[in-house]
Amino acid sequence: QVFLVVSGGGLVQAGESLTLSCAASGSIFSINTMAWYRQAPGKQRELVADITSSGSTNYADSVKGRFTISRDNVNNRAYLQMNSLKPEDTAVYYCNVNVDQYGLGTYFDSWGQGTQVTVSS
């Protein structure tokens, strides 16, 4: 079993910052990509950012220059630093980890519980 514990969501005003944290634990042999998704009311879930095991990053156009994804490979943690937040960033944010649980070379997606980020204007 893989556990993802997400923290850091909250209510902020436009222009302020938040940092989300995702801690993975449990039955983990190795982790490939770690990612952050979000889902706003009435919209599809979208990829915000991801980071490979070697540190390569990818961002949605809407957050480039404002958000930074990082990871701690020793402690199996991923972070999302969100600066200059806008009302349109309001969404439930989810952590996603692509994990090989048993060292068999088969990877599965594991999802966190989601944390609410609300940005007021």
Coordinates of C-alpha atoms in Angstrom, one line a residue:
Q1 CA 0.0 0.0 0.0
V2 CA 1.2 3.5 -0.9
F3 CA 0.3 6.5 1.2
L4 CA 0.4 10.1 0.0
V5 CA 0.0 12.8 2.6
V6 CA -0.7 16.3 1.3
S7 CA -0.5 19.5 3.2
G8 CA -0.2 23.2 2.7
G9 CA -3.5 24.3 1.2
G10 CA -5.4 27.3 2.4
L11 CA -7.0 30.6 1.8
V12 CA -4.9 33.5 0.5
Q13 CA -5.3 36.8 -1.2
A14 CA -4.2 37.4 -4.8
G15 CA -0.5 38.0 -5.1
E16 CA 0.4 35.9 -2.0
S17 CA 2.2 32.6 -1.9
L18 CA 1.6 29.0 -0.7
T19 CA 3.7 25.9 -0.7
L20 CA 2.2 22.4 -1.0
S21 CA 3.9 19.3 0.2
C22 CA 3.4 15.7 -0.7
A23 CA 5.0 12.9 1.3
A24 CA 5.0 9.4 -0.1
S25 CA 5.4 6.3 2.1
G26 CA 4.5 2.6 2.4
S27 CA 5.3 -0.1 -0.2
I28 CA 7.6 1.8 -2.5
F29 CA 10.5 0.3 -4.4
S30 CA 11.1 3.3 -6.6
I31 CA 9.3 6.4 -7.8
N32 CA 9.4 7.7 -11.4
T33 CA 7.5 10.9 -11.9
M34 CA 5.9 13.0 -9.3
A35 CA 3.3 15.5 -10.3
W36 CA 0.7 18.1 -9.1
Y37 CA -2.8 18.3 -10.7
R38 CA -5.6 20.6 -9.9
Q39 CA -9.4 20.7 -10.6
A40 CA -11.4 23.9 -10.5
P41 CA -15.2 23.9 -10.1
G42 CA -16.8 22.9 -13.4
K43 CA -13.5 22.1 -15.1
Q44 CA -11.5 19.0 -15.9
R45 CA -8.6 17.9 -13.8
E46 CA -5.4 19.3 -15.3
L47 CA -1.7 18.8 -14.9
V48 CA 0.0 21.7 -13.2
A49 CA 3.6 20.5 -13.0
D50 CA 5.6 17.3 -12.9
I51 CA 9.1 16.3 -12.2
T52 CA 11.1 13.2 -13.2
S53 CA 13.4 11.2 -10.9
S54 CA 16.3 13.0 -12.4
G55 CA 14.9 16.5 -11.9
S56 CA 13.5 17.5 -15.2
T57 CA 10.4 19.6 -14.9
N58 CA 7.3 20.5 -16.9
Y59 CA 4.7 23.2 -16.3
A60 CA 1.3 24.2 -17.5
D61 CA 1.5 27.4 -19.5
S62 CA -0.8 29.1 -17.0
V63 CA 1.6 28.7 -14.1
K64 CA 5.0 29.1 -15.8
G65 CA 7.2 31.6 -14.1
R66 CA 5.0 31.6 -10.9
F67 CA 5.1 28.0 -9.7
T68 CA 8.1 25.7 -9.0
I69 CA 8.0 22.0 -8.5
S70 CA 10.7 20.2 -6.6
R71 CA 11.4 16.9 -5.0
D72 CA 13.4 15.2 -2.2
N73 CA 14.4 11.8 -3.5
V74 CA 15.7 10.6 -0.2
N75 CA 12.5 11.3 1.7
N76 CA 10.1 10.7 -1.2
R77 CA 8.6 14.2 -1.0
A78 CA 7.4 16.6 -3.7
Y79 CA 6.7 20.3 -3.3
L80 CA 4.9 22.9 -5.2
Q81 CA 5.9 26.5 -4.5
M82 CA 3.1 28.8 -5.7
N83 CA 3.9 32.5 -6.0
S84 CA 1.9 35.4 -7.3
L85 CA -1.3 33.5 -6.9
K86 CA -4.3 34.5 -8.9
P87 CA -8.0 33.8 -8.3
E88 CA -8.0 31.5 -11.3
D89 CA -5.6 29.3 -9.4
T90 CA -8.4 28.4 -7.0
A91 CA -8.9 24.6 -7.2
V92 CA -8.4 21.4 -5.4
Y93 CA -4.8 20.3 -5.8
Y94 CA -3.8 16.7 -6.0
C95 CA -0.4 15.0 -5.7
N96 CA 0.3 12.1 -8.1
V97 CA 3.2 9.7 -7.8
N98 CA 4.1 7.1 -10.4
V99 CA 5.5 4.3 -8.2
D100 CA 6.9 0.8 -8.6
Q101 CA 5.8 -0.9 -5.4
Y102 CA 7.6 -4.2 -5.6
G103 CA 10.6 -3.7 -7.9
L104 CA 8.9 -5.6 -10.8
G105 CA 9.3 -2.8 -13.2
T106 CA 5.6 -2.1 -13.3
Y107 CA 4.5 1.4 -12.3
F108 CA 1.2 2.6 -10.9
D109 CA -0.3 6.0 -10.3
S110 CA -1.0 6.8 -6.7
W111 CA -3.1 9.8 -5.8
G112 CA -3.2 12.0 -2.7
Q113 CA -6.4 13.1 -1.0
G114 CA -6.5 16.6 -2.4
T115 CA -6.1 19.9 -0.7
Q116 CA -8.1 23.1 -1.3
V117 CA -6.4 26.2 -2.5
T118 CA -8.6 29.3 -2.6
V119 CA -7.3 32.7 -3.8
S120 CA -9.5 35.7 -3.2
S121 CA -9.3 38.9 -5.2

